[in-house]
Amino acid sequence: MRALLPDLAPWRASADFRRLWLAGLITNFGSFLTFVALPVQLKELTGSAAAVGAIGAVELVPLIAFGLYGGALADALDKRKLILYTEAGQGLLGAVLLVNAVLPRPGVWPLYLVAALTSALTSVQRPALDSLVPRIVAHEHLPAAASLNSLRWTVGGVAGPALAGVVVAYAGLASAYAVDVLTFAVSVALVVGLAASPAAHLGARPSLRSIAEGARYAWGRKELLGTYAVDIVATFFAMPLAVLPFLADELGAEWSLGLMYASIPAGALLVSLTSGWTSRVHRHGRMVVLAAAGWGLAVAVAGVMRNVWLVLLLLMLAGCCDMISGIFRAAMWNQTIPDELRGRLAGIELLSYSTGPQLGQVRSGAVAAWRGVRVSVWSGGLLCTGAVALLALFLPALLAYDARTDPHAVRLRERRAGAVA
């Protein structure tokens, strides 16, 4: 059992990692409050499903526009300051939502504006967060750090929406926004205590040329390219969240909708809580491929099952596979990408794991309207598995990756060992 428990070595060895982990955990809960409260408020103000759905489009544009530039900023500026300022900015945006909520006649346009600006700040912040981890965690502890960070996100993914539903229902929208602002205040206080993390000596100024340099590096690393592509096709083809309300209706189990939404993060949480084994795996690319294919198969079988409990079990299994893939993708990124390029590559990673789910919602909804809910689910799962198999065939470097012998991993490991010496 001890071998299955999460490896706490990064937590014990790095005070900065502990601060960053706690800050992320706290703001994750607050962000889920707003994640639930914002569409609820839009529904109350407009009564339009289209108006609520438009939040996704409003958030997607800044995500694409600022994701790559945020990566360039992370390589050129002090990462601690970038994280601090964007965290404070998100807290101020939460305050705008709070003020709007207590007005006699709350406006609709501030909700869209805050959603867009929050997406922009998140897109700028995430590359800095992701690229800071390899600096504050020992090279050999990076897989364990990826597992612990995944645990932080999945705890929020399971408990956050449940807490948000209670707060919104019983305390009101303003209370939800107020708690979110408070969590950002606590997070800012924790981030202030981080050590400075200035740009690498070779870090390039943020520009289109520097972004292109990062893109060329990613294109030349076919195993990295494979991780991005696998994640995009998996979430594009087999992300069923948009059709879960209709699936629950078809199963005659409207009561199960909340459990369906919780099943995928619950599976991810199960893997995070038993992730000790991941530190002993070295063929990371192979695990990414197997887990992504398993995600697709689990979703496909869920699409043909008639028993709601089997559907919930399969969605949980899909969440397990998704988390396994995420842990090993993060380990490959953190153990092989040079520090001076880490921010720009983190920007590319942000696009790979964010745009796929957004576009996947559109695909699943469109196919459901055309051919039916079950066809949308099972066909998406099968297409995911087939696409992952084709990518593995055409990108053999992904399957061949071994953290012990990969030249990029060896070079970075030696560089860090030399810096410590």
Short mmCIF file of C-alpha atoms in Angstrom, two decimals:
data_model
loop_
_atom_site.label_atom_id
_atom_site.label_comp_id
_atom_site.label_asym_id
_atom_site.label_seq_id
_atom_site.Cartn_x
_atom_site.Cartn_y
_atom_site.Cartn_z
CA MET A 1 0.00 0.00 0.00
CA ARG A 2 2.82 2.41 0.84
CA ALA A 3 4.23 1.94 -2.66
CA LEU A 4 0.91 3.10 -4.14
CA LEU A 5 0.60 6.27 -2.08
CA PRO A 6 1.68 9.56 -3.70
CA ASP A 7 5.42 10.21 -3.59
CA LEU A 8 5.83 13.22 -1.28
CA ALA A 9 9.52 13.78 -2.02
CA PRO A 10 8.94 17.13 -3.85
CA TRP A 11 6.76 18.36 -0.99
CA ARG A 12 9.37 17.46 1.64
CA ALA A 13 12.37 18.77 -0.31
CA SER A 14 11.11 22.10 -1.69
CA ALA A 15 9.51 24.87 0.38
CA ASP A 16 8.66 26.75 -2.84
CA PHE A 17 6.86 23.71 -4.22
CA ARG A 18 4.80 23.51 -1.00
CA ARG A 19 3.84 27.18 -1.29
CA LEU A 20 2.93 26.85 -4.95
CA TRP A 21 0.94 23.68 -4.33
CA LEU A 22 -1.06 25.19 -1.48
CA ALA A 23 -1.69 28.40 -3.42
CA GLY A 24 -3.03 26.40 -6.34
CA LEU A 25 -5.22 24.24 -4.12
CA ILE A 26 -6.81 27.25 -2.42
CA THR A 27 -7.49 29.23 -5.59
CA ASN A 28 -8.78 26.08 -7.30
CA PHE A 29 -11.66 25.92 -4.84
CA GLY A 30 -12.41 29.61 -5.29
CA SER A 31 -12.26 29.35 -9.07
CA PHE A 32 -14.79 26.52 -9.06
CA LEU A 33 -17.17 28.72 -7.11
CA THR A 34 -17.04 31.27 -9.92
CA PHE A 35 -17.07 28.50 -12.55
CA VAL A 36 -20.48 27.44 -11.24
CA ALA A 37 -21.80 30.87 -10.22
CA LEU A 38 -21.09 32.65 -13.50
CA PRO A 39 -23.32 30.49 -15.76
CA VAL A 40 -25.99 30.38 -13.05
CA GLN A 41 -26.06 34.18 -12.96
CA LEU A 42 -26.16 34.39 -16.75
CA LYS A 43 -29.07 31.95 -16.80
CA GLU A 44 -30.93 34.04 -14.24
CA LEU A 45 -30.29 37.29 -16.11
CA THR A 46 -30.95 36.10 -19.67
CA GLY A 47 -32.92 32.85 -19.50
CA SER A 48 -31.00 31.80 -22.63
CA ALA A 49 -29.02 28.59 -23.03
CA ALA A 50 -27.21 30.16 -25.98
CA ALA A 51 -26.10 33.06 -23.79
CA VAL A 52 -24.69 30.63 -21.25
CA GLY A 53 -22.97 28.55 -23.93
CA ALA A 54 -21.35 31.68 -25.35
CA ILE A 55 -19.04 31.78 -22.31
CA GLY A 56 -16.97 29.02 -23.90
CA ALA A 57 -16.46 31.01 -27.09
CA VAL A 58 -15.63 34.15 -25.11
CA GLU A 59 -12.97 32.25 -23.15
CA LEU A 60 -11.50 30.37 -26.12
CA VAL A 61 -10.36 33.40 -28.11
CA PRO A 62 -8.13 34.90 -25.35
CA LEU A 63 -6.86 31.41 -24.57
CA ILE A 64 -5.51 31.02 -28.10
CA ALA A 65 -4.35 34.63 -28.41
CA PHE A 66 -2.49 34.83 -25.10
CA GLY A 67 -1.36 31.22 -24.56
CA LEU A 68 1.68 31.34 -26.83
CA TYR A 69 2.59 34.90 -25.82
CA GLY A 70 2.29 33.93 -22.17
CA GLY A 71 4.88 31.24 -22.79
CA ALA A 72 7.24 33.80 -24.32
CA LEU A 73 6.73 36.09 -21.32
CA ALA A 74 7.51 33.22 -18.94
CA ASP A 75 10.90 32.74 -20.62
CA ALA A 76 11.73 36.45 -20.66
CA LEU A 77 10.52 37.68 -17.24
CA ASP A 78 10.78 36.70 -13.60
CA LYS A 79 8.33 33.81 -13.25
CA ARG A 80 7.49 34.64 -9.64
CA LYS A 81 6.48 38.20 -10.52
CA LEU A 82 4.44 37.01 -13.50
CA ILE A 83 2.56 34.52 -11.33
CA LEU A 84 2.07 37.11 -8.58
CA TYR A 85 0.71 39.85 -10.84
CA THR A 86 -1.64 37.57 -12.76
CA GLU A 87 -2.91 36.03 -9.51
CA ALA A 88 -3.63 39.50 -8.12
CA GLY A 89 -5.31 40.45 -11.41
CA GLN A 90 -7.64 37.48 -11.20
CA GLY A 91 -8.53 38.48 -7.66
CA LEU A 92 -9.47 41.96 -8.87
CA LEU A 93 -11.65 40.45 -11.59
CA GLY A 94 -13.40 38.41 -8.93
CA ALA A 95 -14.06 41.66 -7.06
CA VAL A 96 -15.68 43.08 -10.22
CA LEU A 97 -18.06 40.09 -10.28
CA LEU A 98 -18.83 40.64 -6.60
CA VAL A 99 -19.65 44.33 -7.10
CA ASN A 100 -21.78 43.51 -10.15
CA ALA A 101 -23.67 40.83 -8.21
CA VAL A 102 -24.72 43.21 -5.40
CA LEU A 103 -26.00 45.90 -7.77
CA PRO A 104 -29.80 46.33 -7.90
CA ARG A 105 -29.67 45.42 -11.60
CA PRO A 106 -26.53 43.36 -12.37
CA GLY A 107 -25.19 43.75 -15.90
CA VAL A 108 -24.66 40.94 -18.38
CA TRP A 109 -21.72 42.42 -20.26
CA PRO A 110 -19.41 42.48 -17.16
CA LEU A 111 -19.80 38.69 -16.91
CA TYR A 112 -18.52 38.18 -20.45
CA LEU A 113 -15.77 40.75 -20.00
CA VAL A 114 -14.52 39.14 -16.79
CA ALA A 115 -14.69 35.67 -18.38
CA ALA A 116 -12.54 36.86 -21.30
CA LEU A 117 -10.01 38.71 -19.13
CA THR A 118 -9.76 35.79 -16.69
CA SER A 119 -9.04 33.47 -19.61
CA ALA A 120 -6.33 35.86 -20.82
CA LEU A 121 -4.68 36.08 -17.39
CA THR A 122 -4.84 32.32 -16.94
CA SER A 123 -3.23 31.85 -20.36
CA VAL A 124 -0.39 34.16 -19.34
CA GLN A 125 0.01 32.58 -15.90
CA ARG A 126 -0.08 28.86 -16.67
CA PRO A 127 3.16 28.73 -18.71
CA ALA A 128 4.95 30.53 -15.87
CA LEU A 129 3.54 28.08 -13.32
CA ASP A 130 4.41 25.04 -15.43
CA SER A 131 7.91 26.26 -16.25
CA LEU A 132 8.66 27.14 -12.62
CA VAL A 133 8.19 23.57 -11.36
CA PRO A 134 11.41 22.18 -12.95
CA ARG A 135 13.34 24.98 -11.26
CA ILE A 136 12.10 24.31 -7.74
CA VAL A 137 11.91 20.48 -7.86
CA ALA A 138 14.84 18.09 -8.26
CA HIS A 139 15.02 16.40 -11.67
CA GLU A 140 14.40 12.92 -10.29
CA HIS A 141 11.33 14.18 -8.39
CA LEU A 142 9.57 15.69 -11.40
CA PRO A 143 7.25 12.69 -12.07
CA ALA A 144 6.20 12.79 -8.41
CA ALA A 145 5.62 16.55 -8.68
CA ALA A 146 3.40 15.98 -11.71
CA SER A 147 1.37 13.47 -9.69
CA LEU A 148 1.01 15.83 -6.74
CA ASN A 149 -0.05 18.69 -8.99
CA SER A 150 -2.60 16.39 -10.60
CA LEU A 151 -3.87 15.47 -7.13
CA ARG A 152 -4.34 19.16 -6.35
CA TRP A 153 -6.40 19.72 -9.50
CA THR A 154 -8.53 16.61 -9.09
CA VAL A 155 -9.36 17.35 -5.45
CA GLY A 156 -10.66 20.70 -6.66
CA GLY A 157 -12.45 19.04 -9.59
CA VAL A 158 -14.39 16.72 -7.31
CA ALA A 159 -14.97 18.84 -4.20
CA GLY A 160 -15.03 22.30 -5.82
CA PRO A 161 -18.25 21.96 -7.84
CA ALA A 162 -20.02 20.29 -4.90
CA LEU A 163 -19.03 23.12 -2.57
CA ALA A 164 -19.94 25.67 -5.21
CA GLY A 165 -23.42 24.21 -5.63
CA VAL A 166 -24.08 24.48 -1.89
CA VAL A 167 -22.73 28.05 -1.61
CA VAL A 168 -24.64 29.32 -4.65
CA ALA A 169 -27.89 27.60 -3.60
CA TYR A 170 -27.89 28.60 0.07
CA ALA A 171 -25.67 31.69 0.39
CA GLY A 172 -26.15 33.31 -3.02
CA LEU A 173 -24.04 34.44 -5.94
CA ALA A 174 -22.42 37.35 -4.12
CA SER A 175 -21.18 35.04 -1.38
CA ALA A 176 -19.64 32.71 -3.96
CA TYR A 177 -17.77 35.59 -5.60
CA ALA A 178 -16.67 36.92 -2.19
CA VAL A 179 -15.15 33.57 -1.22
CA ASP A 180 -13.35 33.46 -4.57
CA VAL A 181 -11.81 36.89 -3.91
CA LEU A 182 -10.72 35.72 -0.45
CA THR A 183 -8.99 32.64 -1.87
CA PHE A 184 -7.02 34.80 -4.30
CA ALA A 185 -5.91 37.02 -1.40
CA VAL A 186 -4.58 33.99 0.47
CA SER A 187 -2.89 32.69 -2.68
CA VAL A 188 -1.18 36.02 -3.34
CA ALA A 189 0.20 35.96 0.22
CA LEU A 190 1.68 32.51 -0.44
CA VAL A 191 3.15 33.45 -3.83
CA VAL A 192 4.85 36.51 -2.31
CA GLY A 193 6.99 34.11 -0.29
CA LEU A 194 8.39 32.34 -3.37
CA ALA A 195 12.02 32.88 -4.24
CA ALA A 196 12.73 35.08 -7.28
CA SER A 197 12.92 33.15 -10.54
CA PRO A 198 14.54 35.44 -13.13
CA ALA A 199 14.75 34.69 -16.84
CA ALA A 200 17.36 32.20 -17.96
CA HIS A 201 20.53 33.77 -19.34
CA LEU A 202 19.58 32.51 -22.80
CA GLY A 203 15.93 33.52 -22.48
CA ALA A 204 14.67 35.37 -25.55
CA ARG A 205 12.67 38.57 -25.49
CA PRO A 206 8.93 38.02 -26.00
CA SER A 207 8.28 38.39 -29.72
CA LEU A 208 6.86 36.53 -32.68
CA ARG A 209 10.39 35.36 -33.45
CA SER A 210 10.83 33.87 -29.97
CA ILE A 211 7.40 32.18 -30.21
CA ALA A 212 8.39 30.75 -33.61
CA GLU A 213 11.65 29.49 -32.10
CA GLY A 214 9.69 27.54 -29.50
CA ALA A 215 7.37 26.15 -32.17
CA ARG A 216 10.35 25.00 -34.28
CA TYR A 217 11.86 23.26 -31.26
CA ALA A 218 8.58 21.46 -30.55
CA TRP A 219 8.27 20.42 -34.20
CA GLY A 220 11.76 18.97 -34.14
CA ARG A 221 10.99 16.89 -31.03
CA LYS A 222 8.61 14.27 -32.43
CA GLU A 223 8.02 12.66 -29.05
CA LEU A 224 6.84 16.02 -27.69
CA LEU A 225 4.76 16.57 -30.79
CA GLY A 226 3.17 13.20 -30.11
CA THR A 227 2.13 14.19 -26.58
CA TYR A 228 0.41 17.32 -27.86
CA ALA A 229 -1.32 15.52 -30.72
CA VAL A 230 -2.49 12.60 -28.56
CA ASP A 231 -4.04 14.95 -26.02
CA ILE A 232 -5.82 17.01 -28.69
CA VAL A 233 -7.35 14.05 -30.54
CA ALA A 234 -8.34 12.29 -27.30
CA THR A 235 -10.28 15.26 -25.97
CA PHE A 236 -11.63 16.35 -29.36
CA PHE A 237 -13.15 12.98 -30.22
CA ALA A 238 -14.04 11.57 -26.81
CA MET A 239 -15.02 14.46 -24.53
CA PRO A 240 -18.66 13.63 -23.61
CA LEU A 241 -19.45 16.40 -21.09
CA ALA A 242 -21.73 18.40 -23.39
CA VAL A 243 -24.11 15.47 -23.94
CA LEU A 244 -24.19 14.03 -20.42
CA PRO A 245 -27.54 15.69 -19.55
CA PHE A 246 -29.10 14.03 -22.60
CA LEU A 247 -27.43 10.70 -21.84
CA ALA A 248 -28.88 10.76 -18.32
CA ASP A 249 -32.33 11.37 -19.81
CA GLU A 250 -31.97 8.45 -22.25
CA LEU A 251 -31.01 6.15 -19.39
CA GLY A 252 -34.08 7.26 -17.44
CA ALA A 253 -31.80 8.43 -14.64
CA GLU A 254 -31.97 12.20 -14.47
CA TRP A 255 -30.80 11.91 -10.87
CA SER A 256 -27.44 10.59 -12.09
CA LEU A 257 -26.32 13.74 -13.95
CA GLY A 258 -24.31 15.11 -11.02
CA LEU A 259 -22.64 11.73 -10.57
CA MET A 260 -21.80 11.62 -14.28
CA TYR A 261 -20.06 14.99 -14.08
CA ALA A 262 -18.18 13.86 -10.97
CA SER A 263 -17.20 10.42 -12.32
CA ILE A 264 -14.35 11.54 -14.60
CA PRO A 265 -12.62 13.73 -11.96
CA ALA A 266 -13.28 11.01 -9.37
CA GLY A 267 -11.35 8.53 -11.52
CA ALA A 268 -8.56 11.06 -11.91
CA LEU A 269 -8.51 11.55 -8.14
CA LEU A 270 -8.24 7.78 -7.58
CA VAL A 271 -5.13 7.66 -9.76
CA SER A 272 -3.64 10.71 -8.02
CA LEU A 273 -4.13 9.13 -4.60
CA THR A 274 -2.41 5.91 -5.71
CA SER A 275 0.25 7.48 -7.96
CA GLY A 276 3.34 6.21 -6.14
CA TRP A 277 3.93 3.66 -8.91
CA THR A 278 4.32 6.39 -11.55
CA SER A 279 7.75 7.38 -10.24
CA ARG A 280 9.04 3.91 -11.11
CA VAL A 281 7.91 4.01 -14.77
CA HIS A 282 10.43 5.20 -17.38
CA ARG A 283 8.65 4.52 -20.71
CA HIS A 284 6.51 7.61 -20.42
CA GLY A 285 5.52 7.87 -24.09
CA ARG A 286 4.18 4.32 -24.12
CA MET A 287 2.04 5.08 -21.07
CA VAL A 288 0.66 8.24 -22.71
CA VAL A 289 -0.46 6.22 -25.75
CA LEU A 290 -1.95 3.33 -23.77
CA ALA A 291 -3.79 5.63 -21.38
CA ALA A 292 -5.23 7.82 -24.18
CA ALA A 293 -6.41 4.70 -26.03
CA GLY A 294 -7.94 3.42 -22.80
CA TRP A 295 -9.77 6.73 -22.35
CA GLY A 296 -11.32 6.34 -25.81
CA LEU A 297 -12.33 2.71 -25.24
CA ALA A 298 -13.93 3.47 -21.87
CA VAL A 299 -15.98 6.32 -23.37
CA ALA A 300 -16.97 4.13 -26.35
CA VAL A 301 -18.26 1.31 -24.12
CA ALA A 302 -20.07 3.83 -21.90
CA GLY A 303 -21.93 4.98 -25.01
CA VAL A 304 -23.53 1.57 -25.59
CA MET A 305 -24.29 0.58 -21.99
CA ARG A 306 -27.90 0.62 -20.75
CA ASN A 307 -27.16 0.37 -17.05
CA VAL A 308 -26.46 3.76 -15.49
CA TRP A 309 -24.13 2.31 -12.86
CA LEU A 310 -21.96 0.70 -15.54
CA VAL A 311 -21.90 4.03 -17.38
CA LEU A 312 -20.72 5.77 -14.21
CA LEU A 313 -18.06 3.10 -13.66
CA LEU A 314 -16.79 3.46 -17.24
CA LEU A 315 -16.67 7.25 -16.97
CA MET A 316 -14.61 6.84 -13.81
CA LEU A 317 -12.30 4.46 -15.68
CA ALA A 318 -11.97 7.08 -18.43
CA GLY A 319 -10.97 9.62 -15.78
CA CYS A 320 -8.31 7.20 -14.50
CA CYS A 321 -6.85 6.86 -18.00
CA ASP A 322 -6.93 10.61 -18.59
CA MET A 323 -4.99 11.27 -15.39
CA ILE A 324 -2.37 8.62 -16.20
CA SER A 325 -1.83 10.22 -19.59
CA GLY A 326 -1.57 13.67 -18.01
CA ILE A 327 0.99 12.60 -15.41
CA PHE A 328 3.34 11.08 -17.97
CA ARG A 329 2.92 13.92 -20.46
CA ALA A 330 3.93 16.38 -17.75
CA ALA A 331 6.91 14.21 -16.76
CA MET A 332 8.18 14.13 -20.36
CA TRP A 333 7.82 17.88 -20.71
CA ASN A 334 9.49 18.76 -17.43
CA GLN A 335 12.37 16.28 -17.75
CA THR A 336 13.45 17.10 -21.31
CA ILE A 337 12.74 20.75 -22.22
CA PRO A 338 15.60 23.23 -21.60
CA ASP A 339 14.94 25.95 -19.05
CA GLU A 340 15.36 28.76 -21.57
CA LEU A 341 12.54 27.30 -23.72
CA ARG A 342 10.31 25.95 -20.97
CA GLY A 343 7.86 28.84 -20.89
CA ARG A 344 7.25 28.88 -24.65
CA LEU A 345 6.75 25.12 -24.73
CA ALA A 346 4.38 25.42 -21.76
CA GLY A 347 2.34 27.84 -23.88
CA ILE A 348 2.06 25.21 -26.59
CA GLU A 349 1.11 22.64 -23.96
CA LEU A 350 -1.60 24.98 -22.68
CA LEU A 351 -3.16 25.09 -26.14
CA SER A 352 -2.94 21.31 -26.52
CA TYR A 353 -4.80 20.48 -23.30
CA SER A 354 -7.26 23.39 -23.45
CA THR A 355 -8.45 23.70 -27.04
CA GLY A 356 -9.18 19.98 -27.45
CA PRO A 357 -11.89 19.85 -24.76
CA GLN A 358 -13.47 23.10 -25.96
CA LEU A 359 -13.69 21.91 -29.56
CA GLY A 360 -14.70 18.44 -28.38
CA GLN A 361 -17.80 19.88 -26.75
CA VAL A 362 -18.81 21.34 -30.09
CA ARG A 363 -18.17 18.01 -31.88
CA SER A 364 -20.09 15.89 -29.40
CA GLY A 365 -23.06 18.25 -29.41
CA ALA A 366 -23.17 18.45 -33.21
CA VAL A 367 -22.99 14.67 -33.68
CA ALA A 368 -25.64 14.17 -30.99
CA ALA A 369 -27.98 16.54 -32.84
CA TRP A 370 -27.25 14.76 -36.14
CA ARG A 371 -27.17 11.07 -35.21
CA GLY A 372 -28.18 10.83 -31.57
CA VAL A 373 -26.57 10.98 -28.14
CA ARG A 374 -25.34 7.40 -27.96
CA VAL A 375 -23.78 7.57 -31.43
CA SER A 376 -22.01 10.76 -30.41
CA VAL A 377 -20.49 9.06 -27.35
CA TRP A 378 -19.48 5.64 -28.71
CA SER A 379 -18.32 6.91 -32.11
CA GLY A 380 -16.19 9.58 -30.46
CA GLY A 381 -14.55 6.98 -28.23
CA LEU A 382 -13.74 4.70 -31.16
CA LEU A 383 -12.42 7.59 -33.26
CA CYS A 384 -10.23 8.61 -30.33
CA THR A 385 -8.71 5.13 -30.01
CA GLY A 386 -8.14 4.85 -33.75
CA ALA A 387 -6.57 8.31 -33.97
CA VAL A 388 -4.24 7.56 -31.04
CA ALA A 389 -3.14 4.31 -32.72
CA LEU A 390 -2.38 6.16 -35.97
CA LEU A 391 -0.37 8.80 -34.14
CA ALA A 392 1.67 6.11 -32.38
CA LEU A 393 2.31 4.51 -35.79
CA PHE A 394 3.43 7.72 -37.48
CA LEU A 395 5.33 9.10 -34.46
CA PRO A 396 7.41 6.11 -33.28
CA ALA A 397 9.63 8.42 -31.21
CA LEU A 398 6.74 8.73 -28.74
CA LEU A 399 6.60 4.98 -28.07
CA ALA A 400 10.40 4.72 -27.99
CA TYR A 401 10.87 7.43 -25.34
CA ASP A 402 12.70 6.22 -22.23
CA ALA A 403 13.54 8.74 -19.49
CA ARG A 404 16.72 6.83 -18.61
CA THR A 405 18.28 7.01 -22.07
CA ASP A 406 16.56 9.83 -23.98
CA PRO A 407 19.35 12.27 -24.98
CA HIS A 408 17.30 15.35 -24.07
CA ALA A 409 16.47 13.94 -20.62
CA VAL A 410 20.10 12.89 -20.05
CA ARG A 411 21.41 16.30 -21.14
CA LEU A 412 19.01 18.18 -18.87
CA ARG A 413 19.72 15.84 -15.96
CA GLU A 414 23.46 16.38 -16.34
CA ARG A 415 23.02 20.13 -16.68
CA ARG A 416 21.03 20.30 -13.46
CA ALA A 417 23.48 18.04 -11.65
CA GLY A 418 26.31 20.32 -12.77
CA ALA A 419 24.43 23.42 -11.59
CA VAL A 420 23.92 21.87 -8.15
CA ALA A 421 27.58 20.83 -7.93
#
